[in-house]
C-alpha positions as MATLAB code, in Angstrom:
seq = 'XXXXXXXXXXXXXXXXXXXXXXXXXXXXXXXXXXXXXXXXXXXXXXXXXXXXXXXXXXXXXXXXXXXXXXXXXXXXXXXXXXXXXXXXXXXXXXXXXXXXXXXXXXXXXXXXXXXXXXXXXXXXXXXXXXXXXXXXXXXXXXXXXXXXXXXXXXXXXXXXXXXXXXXXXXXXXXXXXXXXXXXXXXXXXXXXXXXXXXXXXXXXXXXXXXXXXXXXXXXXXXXXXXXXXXXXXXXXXXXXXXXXXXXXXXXXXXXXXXXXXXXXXXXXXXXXXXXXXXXXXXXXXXXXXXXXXXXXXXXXXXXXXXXXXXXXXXXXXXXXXXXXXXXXXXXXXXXXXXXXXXXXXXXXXXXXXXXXXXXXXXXXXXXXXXXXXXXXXXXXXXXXXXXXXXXXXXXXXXXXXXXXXXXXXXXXXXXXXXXXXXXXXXXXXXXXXXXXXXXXXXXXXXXXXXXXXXXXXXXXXXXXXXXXXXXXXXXXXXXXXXXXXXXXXXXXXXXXXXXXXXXXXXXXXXXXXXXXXXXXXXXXXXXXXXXXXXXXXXXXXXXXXXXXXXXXXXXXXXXXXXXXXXX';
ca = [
     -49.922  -64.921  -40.316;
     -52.760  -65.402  -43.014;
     -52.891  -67.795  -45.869;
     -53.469  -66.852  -49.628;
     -54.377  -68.381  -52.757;
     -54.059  -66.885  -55.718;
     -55.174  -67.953  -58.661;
     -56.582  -67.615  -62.154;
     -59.973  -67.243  -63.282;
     -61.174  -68.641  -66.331;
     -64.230  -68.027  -69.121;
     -65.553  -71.607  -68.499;
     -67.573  -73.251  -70.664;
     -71.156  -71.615  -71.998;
     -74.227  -73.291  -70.224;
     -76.985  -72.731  -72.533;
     -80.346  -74.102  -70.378;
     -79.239  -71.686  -67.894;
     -77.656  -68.711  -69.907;
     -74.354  -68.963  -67.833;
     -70.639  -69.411  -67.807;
     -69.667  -72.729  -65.802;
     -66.971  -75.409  -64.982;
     -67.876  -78.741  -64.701;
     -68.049  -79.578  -61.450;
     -65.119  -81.922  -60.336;
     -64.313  -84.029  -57.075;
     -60.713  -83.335  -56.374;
     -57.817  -84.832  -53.910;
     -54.795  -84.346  -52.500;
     -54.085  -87.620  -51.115;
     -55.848  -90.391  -52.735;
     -58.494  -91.925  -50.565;
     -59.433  -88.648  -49.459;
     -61.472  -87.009  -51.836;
     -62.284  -83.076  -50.983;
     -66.347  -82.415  -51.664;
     -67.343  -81.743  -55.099;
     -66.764  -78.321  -56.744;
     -66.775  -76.081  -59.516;
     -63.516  -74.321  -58.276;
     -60.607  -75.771  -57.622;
     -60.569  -72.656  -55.095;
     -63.010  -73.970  -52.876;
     -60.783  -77.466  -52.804;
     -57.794  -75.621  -52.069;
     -59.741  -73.606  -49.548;
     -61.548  -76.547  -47.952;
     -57.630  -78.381  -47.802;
     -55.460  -75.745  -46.398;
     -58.184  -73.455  -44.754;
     -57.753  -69.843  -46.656;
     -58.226  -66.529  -45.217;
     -57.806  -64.609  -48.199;
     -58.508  -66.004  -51.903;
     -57.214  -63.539  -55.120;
     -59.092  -64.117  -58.222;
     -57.174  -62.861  -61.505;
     -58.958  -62.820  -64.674;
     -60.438  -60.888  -68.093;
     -63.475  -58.928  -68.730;
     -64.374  -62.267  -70.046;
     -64.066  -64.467  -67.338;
     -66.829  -65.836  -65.302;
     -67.315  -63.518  -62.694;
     -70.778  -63.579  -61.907;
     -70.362  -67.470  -61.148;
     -67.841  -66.720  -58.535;
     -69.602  -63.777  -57.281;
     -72.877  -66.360  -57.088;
     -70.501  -68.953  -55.444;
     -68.849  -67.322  -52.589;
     -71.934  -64.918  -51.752;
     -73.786  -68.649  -50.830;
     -70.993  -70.026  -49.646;
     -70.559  -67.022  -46.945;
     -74.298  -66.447  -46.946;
     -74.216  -62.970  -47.973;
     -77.418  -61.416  -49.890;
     -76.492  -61.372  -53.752;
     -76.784  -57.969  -55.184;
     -79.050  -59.320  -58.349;
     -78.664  -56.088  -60.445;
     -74.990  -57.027  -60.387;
     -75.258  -60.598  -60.732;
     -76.655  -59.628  -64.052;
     -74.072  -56.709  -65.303;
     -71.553  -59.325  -64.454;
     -72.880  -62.238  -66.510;
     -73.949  -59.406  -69.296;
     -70.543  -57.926  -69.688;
     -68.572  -61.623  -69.468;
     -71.474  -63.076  -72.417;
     -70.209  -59.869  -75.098;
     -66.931  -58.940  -73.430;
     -63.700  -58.868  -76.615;
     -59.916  -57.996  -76.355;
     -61.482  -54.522  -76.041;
     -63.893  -54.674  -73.372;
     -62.965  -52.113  -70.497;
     -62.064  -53.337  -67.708;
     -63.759  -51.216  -66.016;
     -67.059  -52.640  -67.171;
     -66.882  -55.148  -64.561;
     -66.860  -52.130  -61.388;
     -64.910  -55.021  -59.707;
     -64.813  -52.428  -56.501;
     -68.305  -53.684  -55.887;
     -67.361  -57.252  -56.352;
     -64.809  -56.525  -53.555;
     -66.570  -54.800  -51.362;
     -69.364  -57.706  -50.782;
     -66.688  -60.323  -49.668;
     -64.694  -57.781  -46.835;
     -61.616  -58.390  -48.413;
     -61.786  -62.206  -47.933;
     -62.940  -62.675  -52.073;
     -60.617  -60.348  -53.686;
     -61.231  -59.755  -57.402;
     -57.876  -58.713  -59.950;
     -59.345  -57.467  -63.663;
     -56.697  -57.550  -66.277;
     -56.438  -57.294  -70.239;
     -56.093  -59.899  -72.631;
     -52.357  -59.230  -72.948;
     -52.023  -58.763  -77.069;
     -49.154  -56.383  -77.425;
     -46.820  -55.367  -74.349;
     -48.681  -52.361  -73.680;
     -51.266  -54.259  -72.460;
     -49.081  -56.549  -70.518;
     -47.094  -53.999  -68.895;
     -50.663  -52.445  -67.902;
     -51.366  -56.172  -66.435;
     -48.284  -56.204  -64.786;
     -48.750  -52.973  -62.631;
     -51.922  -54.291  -61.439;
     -50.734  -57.801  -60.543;
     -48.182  -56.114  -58.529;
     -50.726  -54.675  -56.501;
     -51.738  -57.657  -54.655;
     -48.086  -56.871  -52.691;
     -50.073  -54.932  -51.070;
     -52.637  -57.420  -49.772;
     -50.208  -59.359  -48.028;
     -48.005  -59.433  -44.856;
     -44.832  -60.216  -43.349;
     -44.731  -63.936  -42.724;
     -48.222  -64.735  -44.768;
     -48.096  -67.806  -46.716;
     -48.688  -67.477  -50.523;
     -50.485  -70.452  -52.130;
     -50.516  -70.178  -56.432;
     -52.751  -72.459  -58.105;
     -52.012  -72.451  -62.119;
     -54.953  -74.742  -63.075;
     -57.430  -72.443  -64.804;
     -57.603  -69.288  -67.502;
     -55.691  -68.514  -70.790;
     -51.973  -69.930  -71.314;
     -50.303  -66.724  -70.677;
     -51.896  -66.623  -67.042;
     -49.395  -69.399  -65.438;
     -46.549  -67.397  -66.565;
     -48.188  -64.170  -64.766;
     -48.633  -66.197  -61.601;
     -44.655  -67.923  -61.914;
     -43.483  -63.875  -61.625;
     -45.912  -63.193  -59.065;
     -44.295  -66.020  -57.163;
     -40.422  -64.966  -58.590;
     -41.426  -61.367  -57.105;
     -42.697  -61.983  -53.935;
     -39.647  -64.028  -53.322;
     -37.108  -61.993  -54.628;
     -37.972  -58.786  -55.042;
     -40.292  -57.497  -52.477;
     -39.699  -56.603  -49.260;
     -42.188  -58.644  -47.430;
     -41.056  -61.755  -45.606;
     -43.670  -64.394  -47.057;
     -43.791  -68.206  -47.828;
     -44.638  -69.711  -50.950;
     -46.326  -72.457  -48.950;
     -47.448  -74.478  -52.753;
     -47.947  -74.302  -56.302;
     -50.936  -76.419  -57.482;
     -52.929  -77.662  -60.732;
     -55.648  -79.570  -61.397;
     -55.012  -82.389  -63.728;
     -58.108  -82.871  -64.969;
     -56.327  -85.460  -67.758;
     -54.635  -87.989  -64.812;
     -58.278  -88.543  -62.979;
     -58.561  -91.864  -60.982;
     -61.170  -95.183  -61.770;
     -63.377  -92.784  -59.822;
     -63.014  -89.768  -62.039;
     -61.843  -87.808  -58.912;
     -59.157  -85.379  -60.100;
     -55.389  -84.763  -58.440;
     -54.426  -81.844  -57.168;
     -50.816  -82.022  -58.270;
     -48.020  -79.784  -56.063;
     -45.736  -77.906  -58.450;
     -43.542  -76.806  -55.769;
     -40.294  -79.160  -57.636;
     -40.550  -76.024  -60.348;
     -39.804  -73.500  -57.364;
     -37.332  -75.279  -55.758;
     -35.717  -75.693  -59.117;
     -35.771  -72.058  -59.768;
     -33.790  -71.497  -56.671;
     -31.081  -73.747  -57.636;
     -31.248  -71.694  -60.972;
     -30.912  -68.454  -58.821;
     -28.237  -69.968  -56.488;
     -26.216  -71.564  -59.869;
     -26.259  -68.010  -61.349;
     -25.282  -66.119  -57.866;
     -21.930  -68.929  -58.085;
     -21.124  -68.623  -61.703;
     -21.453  -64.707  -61.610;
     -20.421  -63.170  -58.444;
     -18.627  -66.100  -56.888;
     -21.403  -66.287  -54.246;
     -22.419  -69.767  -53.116;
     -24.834  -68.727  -49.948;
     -28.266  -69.211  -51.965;
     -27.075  -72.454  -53.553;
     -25.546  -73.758  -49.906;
     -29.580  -73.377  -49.130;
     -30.355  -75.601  -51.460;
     -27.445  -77.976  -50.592;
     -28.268  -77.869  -47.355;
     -31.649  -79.093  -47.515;
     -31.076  -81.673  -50.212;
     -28.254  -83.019  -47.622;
     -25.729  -83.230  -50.753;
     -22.465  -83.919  -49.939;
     -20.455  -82.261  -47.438;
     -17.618  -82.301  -48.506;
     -18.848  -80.620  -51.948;
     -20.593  -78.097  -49.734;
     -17.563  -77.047  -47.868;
     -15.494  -76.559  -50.923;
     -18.277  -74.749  -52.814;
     -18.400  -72.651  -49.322;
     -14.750  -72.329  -49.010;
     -14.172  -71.056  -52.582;
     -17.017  -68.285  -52.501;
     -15.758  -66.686  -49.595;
     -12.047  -67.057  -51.145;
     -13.669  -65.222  -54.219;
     -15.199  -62.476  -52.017;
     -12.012  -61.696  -49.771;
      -9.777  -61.891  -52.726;
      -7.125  -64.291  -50.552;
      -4.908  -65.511  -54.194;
      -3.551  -68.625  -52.171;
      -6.875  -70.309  -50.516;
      -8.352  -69.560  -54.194;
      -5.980  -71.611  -55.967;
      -6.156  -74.432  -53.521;
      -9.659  -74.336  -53.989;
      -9.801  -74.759  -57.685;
      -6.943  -77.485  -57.126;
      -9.584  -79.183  -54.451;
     -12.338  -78.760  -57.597;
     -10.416  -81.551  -59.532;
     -10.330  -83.956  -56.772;
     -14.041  -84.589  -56.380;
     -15.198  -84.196  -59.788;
     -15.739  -88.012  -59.443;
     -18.130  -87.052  -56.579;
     -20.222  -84.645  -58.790;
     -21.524  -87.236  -60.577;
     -23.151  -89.239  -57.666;
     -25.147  -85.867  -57.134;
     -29.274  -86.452  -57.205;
     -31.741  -84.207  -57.243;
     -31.647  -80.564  -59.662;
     -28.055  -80.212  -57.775;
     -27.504  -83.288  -60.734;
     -27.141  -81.237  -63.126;
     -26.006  -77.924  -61.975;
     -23.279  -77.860  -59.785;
     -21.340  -80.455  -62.143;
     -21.820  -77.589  -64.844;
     -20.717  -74.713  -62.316;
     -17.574  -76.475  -61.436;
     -16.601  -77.370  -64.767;
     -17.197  -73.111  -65.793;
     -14.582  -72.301  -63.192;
     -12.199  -74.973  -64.174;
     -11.793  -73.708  -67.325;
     -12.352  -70.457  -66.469;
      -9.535  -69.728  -64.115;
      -7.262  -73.004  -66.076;
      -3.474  -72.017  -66.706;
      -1.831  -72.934  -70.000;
       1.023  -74.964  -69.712;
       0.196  -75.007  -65.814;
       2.931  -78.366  -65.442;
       6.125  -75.459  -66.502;
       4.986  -73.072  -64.657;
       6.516  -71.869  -61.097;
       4.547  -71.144  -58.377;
       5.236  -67.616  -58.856;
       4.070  -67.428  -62.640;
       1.283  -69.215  -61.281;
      -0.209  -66.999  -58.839;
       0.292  -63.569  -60.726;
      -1.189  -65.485  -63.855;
      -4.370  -66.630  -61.680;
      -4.242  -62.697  -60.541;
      -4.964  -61.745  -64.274;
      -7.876  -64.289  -64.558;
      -9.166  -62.935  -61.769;
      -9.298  -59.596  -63.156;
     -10.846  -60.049  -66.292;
     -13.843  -62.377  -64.341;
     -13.806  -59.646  -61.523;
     -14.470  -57.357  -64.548;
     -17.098  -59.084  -66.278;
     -19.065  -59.265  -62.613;
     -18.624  -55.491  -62.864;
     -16.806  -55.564  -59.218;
     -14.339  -53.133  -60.812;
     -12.603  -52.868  -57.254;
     -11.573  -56.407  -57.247;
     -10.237  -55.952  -60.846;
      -7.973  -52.641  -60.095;
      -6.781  -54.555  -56.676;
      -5.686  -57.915  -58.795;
      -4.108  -56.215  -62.017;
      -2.569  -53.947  -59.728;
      -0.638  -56.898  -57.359;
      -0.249  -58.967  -60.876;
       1.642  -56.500  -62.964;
       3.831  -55.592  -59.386;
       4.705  -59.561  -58.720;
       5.375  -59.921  -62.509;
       7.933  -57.385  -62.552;
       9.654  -59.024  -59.419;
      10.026  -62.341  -60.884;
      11.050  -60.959  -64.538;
      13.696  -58.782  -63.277;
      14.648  -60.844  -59.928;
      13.958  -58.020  -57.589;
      14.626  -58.793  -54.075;
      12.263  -59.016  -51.038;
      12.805  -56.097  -48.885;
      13.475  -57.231  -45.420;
      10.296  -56.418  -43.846;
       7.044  -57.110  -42.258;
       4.698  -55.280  -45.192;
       4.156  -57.091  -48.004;
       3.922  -53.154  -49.986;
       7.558  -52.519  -48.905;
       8.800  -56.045  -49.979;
       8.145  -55.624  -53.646;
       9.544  -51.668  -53.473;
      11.861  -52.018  -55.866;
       9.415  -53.123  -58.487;
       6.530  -50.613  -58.025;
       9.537  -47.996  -58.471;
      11.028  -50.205  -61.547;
       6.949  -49.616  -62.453;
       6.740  -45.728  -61.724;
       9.972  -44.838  -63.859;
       9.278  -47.167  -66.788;
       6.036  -45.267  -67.396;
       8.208  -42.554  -68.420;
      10.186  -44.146  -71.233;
       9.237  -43.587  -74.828;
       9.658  -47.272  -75.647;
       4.912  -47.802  -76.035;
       6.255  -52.116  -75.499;
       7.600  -51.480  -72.054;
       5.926  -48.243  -70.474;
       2.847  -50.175  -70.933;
       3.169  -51.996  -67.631;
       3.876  -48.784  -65.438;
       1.044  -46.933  -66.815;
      -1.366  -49.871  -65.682;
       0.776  -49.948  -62.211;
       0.202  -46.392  -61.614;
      -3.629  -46.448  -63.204;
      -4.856  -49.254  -61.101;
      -2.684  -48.000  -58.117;
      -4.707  -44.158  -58.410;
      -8.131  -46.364  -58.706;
      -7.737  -48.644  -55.535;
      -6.857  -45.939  -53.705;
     -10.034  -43.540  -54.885;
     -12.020  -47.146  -53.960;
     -10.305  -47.255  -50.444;
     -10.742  -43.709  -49.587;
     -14.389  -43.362  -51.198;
     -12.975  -40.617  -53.197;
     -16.227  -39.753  -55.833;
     -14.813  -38.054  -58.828;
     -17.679  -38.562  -61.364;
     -15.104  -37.003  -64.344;
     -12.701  -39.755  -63.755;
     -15.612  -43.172  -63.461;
     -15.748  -43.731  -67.152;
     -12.501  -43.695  -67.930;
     -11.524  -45.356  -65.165;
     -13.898  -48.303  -66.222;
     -12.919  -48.003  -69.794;
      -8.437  -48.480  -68.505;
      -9.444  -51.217  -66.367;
     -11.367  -53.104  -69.452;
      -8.449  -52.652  -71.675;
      -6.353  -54.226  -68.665;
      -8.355  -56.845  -67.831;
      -8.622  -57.800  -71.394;
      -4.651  -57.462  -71.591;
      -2.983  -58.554  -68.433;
      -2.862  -62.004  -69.037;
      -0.970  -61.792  -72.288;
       0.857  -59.422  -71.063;
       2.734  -61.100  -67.867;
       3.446  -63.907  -70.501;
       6.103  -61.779  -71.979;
       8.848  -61.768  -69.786;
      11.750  -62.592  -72.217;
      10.712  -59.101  -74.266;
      10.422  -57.282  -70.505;
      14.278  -58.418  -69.507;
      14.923  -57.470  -73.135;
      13.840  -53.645  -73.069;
      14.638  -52.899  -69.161;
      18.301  -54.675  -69.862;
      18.520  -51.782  -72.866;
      17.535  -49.676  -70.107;
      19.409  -50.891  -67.231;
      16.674  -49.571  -64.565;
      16.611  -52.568  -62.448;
      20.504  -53.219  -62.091;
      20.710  -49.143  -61.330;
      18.072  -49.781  -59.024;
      19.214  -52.693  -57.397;
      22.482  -50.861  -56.720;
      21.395  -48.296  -55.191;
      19.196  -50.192  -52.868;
      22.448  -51.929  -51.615;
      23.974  -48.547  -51.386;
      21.036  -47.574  -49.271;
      21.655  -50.882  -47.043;
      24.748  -50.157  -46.426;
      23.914  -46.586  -45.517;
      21.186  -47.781  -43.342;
      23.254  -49.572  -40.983;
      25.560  -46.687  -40.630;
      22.822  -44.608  -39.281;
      21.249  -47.334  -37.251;
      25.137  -47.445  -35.607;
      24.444  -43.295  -35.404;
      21.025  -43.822  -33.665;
      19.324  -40.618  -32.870;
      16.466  -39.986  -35.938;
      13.871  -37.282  -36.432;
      11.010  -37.131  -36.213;
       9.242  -35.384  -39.526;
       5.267  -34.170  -39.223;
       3.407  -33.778  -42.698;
       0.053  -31.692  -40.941;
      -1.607  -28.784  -40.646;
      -1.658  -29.137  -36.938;
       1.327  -29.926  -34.575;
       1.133  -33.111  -32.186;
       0.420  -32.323  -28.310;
       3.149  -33.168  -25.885;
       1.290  -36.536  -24.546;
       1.285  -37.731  -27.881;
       5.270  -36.369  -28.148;
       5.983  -38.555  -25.068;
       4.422  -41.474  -26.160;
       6.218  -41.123  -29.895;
       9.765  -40.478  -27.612;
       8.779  -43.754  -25.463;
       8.009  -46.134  -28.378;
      10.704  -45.018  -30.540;
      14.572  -43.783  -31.038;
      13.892  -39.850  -32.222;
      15.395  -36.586  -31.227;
      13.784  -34.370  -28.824;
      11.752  -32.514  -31.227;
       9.446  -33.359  -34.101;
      10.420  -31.346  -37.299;
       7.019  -30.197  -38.661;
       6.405  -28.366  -42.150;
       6.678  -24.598  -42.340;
       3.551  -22.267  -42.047;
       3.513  -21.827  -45.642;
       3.701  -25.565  -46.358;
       1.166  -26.569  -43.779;
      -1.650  -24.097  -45.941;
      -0.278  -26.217  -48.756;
      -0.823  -29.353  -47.325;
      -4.239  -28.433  -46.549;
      -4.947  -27.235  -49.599;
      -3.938  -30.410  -51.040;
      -6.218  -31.955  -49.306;
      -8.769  -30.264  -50.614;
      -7.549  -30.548  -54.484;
      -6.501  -33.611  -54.433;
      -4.037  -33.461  -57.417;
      -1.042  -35.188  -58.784;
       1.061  -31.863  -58.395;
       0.976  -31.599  -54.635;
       1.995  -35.248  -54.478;
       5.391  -34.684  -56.579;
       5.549  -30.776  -54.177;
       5.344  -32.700  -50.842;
       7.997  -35.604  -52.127;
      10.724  -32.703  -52.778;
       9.668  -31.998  -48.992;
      10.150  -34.951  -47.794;
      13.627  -35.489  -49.497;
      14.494  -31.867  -48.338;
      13.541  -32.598  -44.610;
      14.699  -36.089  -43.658;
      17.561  -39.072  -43.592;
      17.736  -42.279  -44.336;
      16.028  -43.916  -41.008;
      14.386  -40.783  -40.163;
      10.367  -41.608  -38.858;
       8.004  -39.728  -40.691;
       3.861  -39.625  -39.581;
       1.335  -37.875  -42.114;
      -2.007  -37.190  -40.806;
      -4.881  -35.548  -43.706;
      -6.923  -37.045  -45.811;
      -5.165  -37.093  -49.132;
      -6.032  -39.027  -52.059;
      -2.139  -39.580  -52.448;
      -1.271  -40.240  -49.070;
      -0.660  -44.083  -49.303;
       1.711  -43.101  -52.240;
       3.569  -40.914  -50.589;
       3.632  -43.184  -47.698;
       5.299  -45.738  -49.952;
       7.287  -43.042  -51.516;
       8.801  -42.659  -47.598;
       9.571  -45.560  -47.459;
      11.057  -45.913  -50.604;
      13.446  -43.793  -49.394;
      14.298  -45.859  -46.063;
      11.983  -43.772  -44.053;
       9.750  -45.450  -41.085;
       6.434  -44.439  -41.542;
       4.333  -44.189  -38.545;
       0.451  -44.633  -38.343;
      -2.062  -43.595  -35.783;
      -3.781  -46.714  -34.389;
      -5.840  -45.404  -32.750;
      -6.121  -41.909  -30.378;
      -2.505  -41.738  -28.777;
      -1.271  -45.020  -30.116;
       1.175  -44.954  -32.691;
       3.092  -48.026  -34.817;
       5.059  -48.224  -37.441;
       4.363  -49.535  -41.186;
];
C-alpha cells in the first residue's frame, strides 16, 4: 500500500537576480502549533506530514520545472543533470499556448527520480481539443497506482482550470476505475488565512468529497430507486435510524417490485417528514428533497375516494412510467402488464378463481383482455392490445429471448403505455360502457360457472389423463412418480409423430402461429380436469400454460429432475 500526492504545478513568480521561476517560500501547518519546515512546495509539506512514496506533478510547458527538478534532485541527493537544468528553465522562460509539450523531454525528468518524482506535461486547455488531449494523459496516472494505495490531491497551485482536472481525477479513481484506492485527503494552501506568525494552513477539502458522495448516493435514490450508496453516507453520519431503515426498506421494495411493501413505504414517508428536518450534516438538505420527489411522484389524485384496489393498480401505472424513465423497461412491461389485468377485474367484477396462483385468479380478465383486442371499437381494444404487448415482452425478458427486430418497437409500445396507463385505468365508467355493448364479461362469467359445475362432475368421475406436449416421451420412473402424486389413467397421451416435429419446430421459430396450432391441440386432446405437462423451450409456453388452464386443465411443472407439481 503506497501513498500519493498529486498535485498541480504552477509558473511561479519570475525571480529576476537569479533568472528563475520561484514560489515564495512559505511555513505551512496542519495543526496549529505545529508548523512543518519552511518550503517552496506545498509538496514537500504534504510529503514531510503524511510521508509520500510517490509525488505526481501536473503542469504546462510553462510551469516551473527546472525548480522542482533542482528541488527534489537535492532533496534526494541525486547529481543534477545541468544541461537539463537549463533546457528546462529555457523552455518554461519562452514557453506560449503553443509550446510542444514535448519540449520539456519530461522522460528524462522521470527517469532521474526512479519513479518516486513523477512529472505529467499537459496543454493549456483553450478549445476541447486540447482538453480532451489533457484528459487522456491525466488518465494515465491510473496506471501508476495500486489496489489499496491511498490518493492524496492537493488543489493549491497552477491555473484555475487545474482544480477541476484534479476533482475528476479524484471522481474517476473513485468511480470509474477498477482499482480499489483511498482518497485519503484533498488539500490547499490558504495562503490568504495565514496566522500572527504568517505560517500558512493547510486546509482539508475532504467535506467537498464527502459531499459529492451524498450527490452520487441522492441521484442513485431519485433515479433507480437504489439507496445502498446513500445508506453509506447515513451510516457514517449516524443519521437517524429510523430514516435509514425506511430509505432501506423502500429501495429494496423498488428493486423487487413487491406493490404492497411499496405503498406502505411511501405511506411511512409522510410520517417522519417532521424528522427530516432535524437532519444535520449534507444529509440536511438532500434526503428532505429526495423524499419530497417520491411523494409527489408516486401521489394519487383523489387518494381519500379511492379503494384499495384502485389504489394499488393506480400506484402500478406510476410505477411504470418512473420504471420507464430509469430505462428498466422490464419493470415497466411487468407493472402495466398486472395494472391493466387488476383494472379489468375491478371494472367488470370478475371473480377470483379459487386457487393458489395469483395468474389463474384473475383468468377471466386476461381472457376478457385477449378477446377485446379483437373488437373494432379503437376506445376499448386499446387495453387488450397493451395486455397482450406487455404480456409477449415479459415473457421475451424472462426467457432471455434476443430478437433485435422486435427491441425498438418494443421500447417505443411500452413508452406510449407508460405515458397512457394511468389515464387510462381512470376510465372505468366508459370500460363497463363498451364491454356491457359487448356483453364479453357476463358471457364469460357464465361460462366459467358452466365450467364449475362441469368440473365437479368430473372430479365425482375421477380418472384424468394425462396429456404430454414434447418431442420426447417421459421414462417409466418418471410415469410412476406422475401415477403416485396424482389421479391419471394408466397412460400418458403424448402428441403424434407429426406434431412432435411441429412442436420442435416451434421451438425453434418461435411464432404466434404455432401458439394458436398447439391450442386447437390441446382442445382436441383433453377434458376439463385433464393434467397436462409441456416441456421445450417456447417463447409462448407460459401462454399456453395459462391458456390450459383457462380451460380447467392442471398444468404440471418439472421441479426439478423426477419431481413434478402442479401450477
Amino acid at each position: 500500500m503506497a501513498k500519493i500526492l498529486i498535485t498541480a504545478l504552477g509558473s511561479g513568480t519570475y525571480n529576476k537576480e537569479k533568472k528563475e521561476k520561484e514560489y515564495k517560500p512559505a511555513t505551512y501547518y496542519v495543526e496549529e502549533g505545529n508548523p512543518l519546515e519552511k518550503t517552496e512546495f506545498i509538496a514537500s509539506a504534504i510529503d514531510e506530514k503524511w510521508e509520500m512514496d510517490k509525488i505526481i506533478f501536473i503542469g504546462t510547458t510553462g510551469s516551473m520545472w527546472s525548480n522542482i527538478y533542482k528541488f527534489y534532485c537535492k532533496n534526494k541527493s541525486i547529481t543534477m543533470n545541468d544541461e537539463y537544468y537549463d533546457k528546462l528553465k529555457n523552455t518554461e522562460l519562452t514557453a506560449n499556448k503553443d509550446t510542444p509539450v514535448e519540449k520539456l523531454e519530461i522522460e528524462k525528468f522521470n527517469n532521474t527520480f526512479g519513479g518516486k518524482i513523477k512529472g505529467i506535461v499537459i496543454k493549456y486547455g483553450v478549445n476541447d481539443i486540447e482538453n480532451l488531449e489533457n484528459f487522456h494523459s491525466i488518465i494515465e496516472i491510473e496506471k501508476e497506482i495500486e489496489d489499496g494505495d491511498e490518493i492524496f490531491i492537493d488543489i493549491t497551485h497552477s491555473f484555475r482550470s487545474m482544480s477541476f482536472w484534479l476533482f475528476l481525477i479524484m471522481t474517476y479513481l473513485k468511480d470509474v476505475s477498477n482499482k480499489n484506492i483511498d482518497i485519503k485527503n484533498i488539500t490547499y494552501g490558504m495562503f490568504e488565512a495565514q496566522n500572527e506568525k504568517k505560517e500558512t494552513p493547510i486546509v482539508s477539502l475532504n467535506l467537498f468529497v464527502d459531499i459529492l458522495k451524498w450527490f452520487k448516493g441522492a441521484s442513485e435514490l431519485k433515479n433507480y430507486g437504489n439507496s445502498y450508496s446513500i445508506l453509506d453516507e447515513l451510516e457514517k453520519n449516524l443519521m437517524n435510524k429510523e430514516i435509514k431503515n425506511e430509505i432501506e426498506i423502500f429501495s429494496d421494495t423498488m428493486n423487487i417490485n413487491y406493490i404492497d411493501s411499496i405503498e406502505e413505504s411511501l405511506k411511512n414517508f409522510n410520517t417522519i417528514k417532521d424528522k427530516l428536518n432535524n437532519l444535520e450534516g449534507p444529509g440536511k438538505y438532500i434526503i428532505p428533497q429526495v423524499f419530497k420527489n417520491f411523494i409527489n411522484t408516486f401521489e394519487l389524485p383523489n387518494k381519500e375516494k379511492l379503494s384499495n384496489e384502485e389504489k394499488k393498480y393506480l400506484l402500478r401505472a406510476k410505477l411504470a412510467k418512473w420504471h420507464f424513465d430509469q430505462k428498466r423497461y422490464s419493470m415497466a412491461a411487468i407493472n402495466i402488464n398486472e395494472a391493466v389485468v387488476d383494472f379489468i377485474m375491478d371494472a367488470l367484477n370478475f371473480p377470483n378463481i379459487d386457487t393458489e396462483i395469483k395468474t389463474d385468479k384473475t383468468r377471466l380478465a386476461k381472457i376478457w383482455l385477449e378477446q377485446i383486442k379483437e373488437v373494432e371499437d379503437k376506445e376499448i381494444k386499446k387495453y387488450g392490445i397493451m395486455y397482450v404487448e406487455t404480456r409477449s415482452i415479459r415473457n421475451k425478458i424472462a426467457h432471455s429471448l434476443d430478437n433485435k427486430r422486435d427491441l425498438k418497437e418494443d421500447i417505443k409500445n411500452l413508452k406510449e403505455y407508460s405515458n397512457n396507463i394511468f389515464n387510462l385505468l381512470l376510465s372505468k365508467d366508459l370500460v363497463k360502457e363498451k364491454d356491457s355493448k359487448l356483453g364479453l364479461s357476463e358471457k364469460l362469467k357464465r361460462e366459467y360457472e358452466e365450467e364449475e359445475e362441469k368440473k365437479k362432475e368430473n372430479e365425482k368421475k375421477g380418472d384424468f389423463n394425462l396429456f404430454v406436449i414434447s418431442d420426447k416421451g417421459l421414462d417409466s420412473e418418471e410415469i410412476v412418480t406422475i401415477k403416485n402424486k396424482f389421479k391419471i389413467a394408466e397412460q400418458p397421451i403424448y402428441l403424434s409423430k407429426k406434431e412432435k416435429e411441429k412442436w420442435k419446430s416451434a421451438c425453434e421459430k418461435n411464432d404466434k402461429e404455432s401458439l394458436e396450432h398447439f391450442k386447437e391441440i390441446i382442445n382436441d386432446k383433453t377434458k376439463e380436469g385433464d393434467y397436462i405437462l409441456i416441456i421445450g423451450d417456447f417463447e409462448y409456453k407460459n401462454e399456453l400454460e395459462e391458456y390450459s388452464n383457462s380451460k380447467n386443465l392442471k398444468v404440471i411443472k418439472v421441479v426439478f429432475k423426477r419431481s413434478f407439481e402442479v401450477l
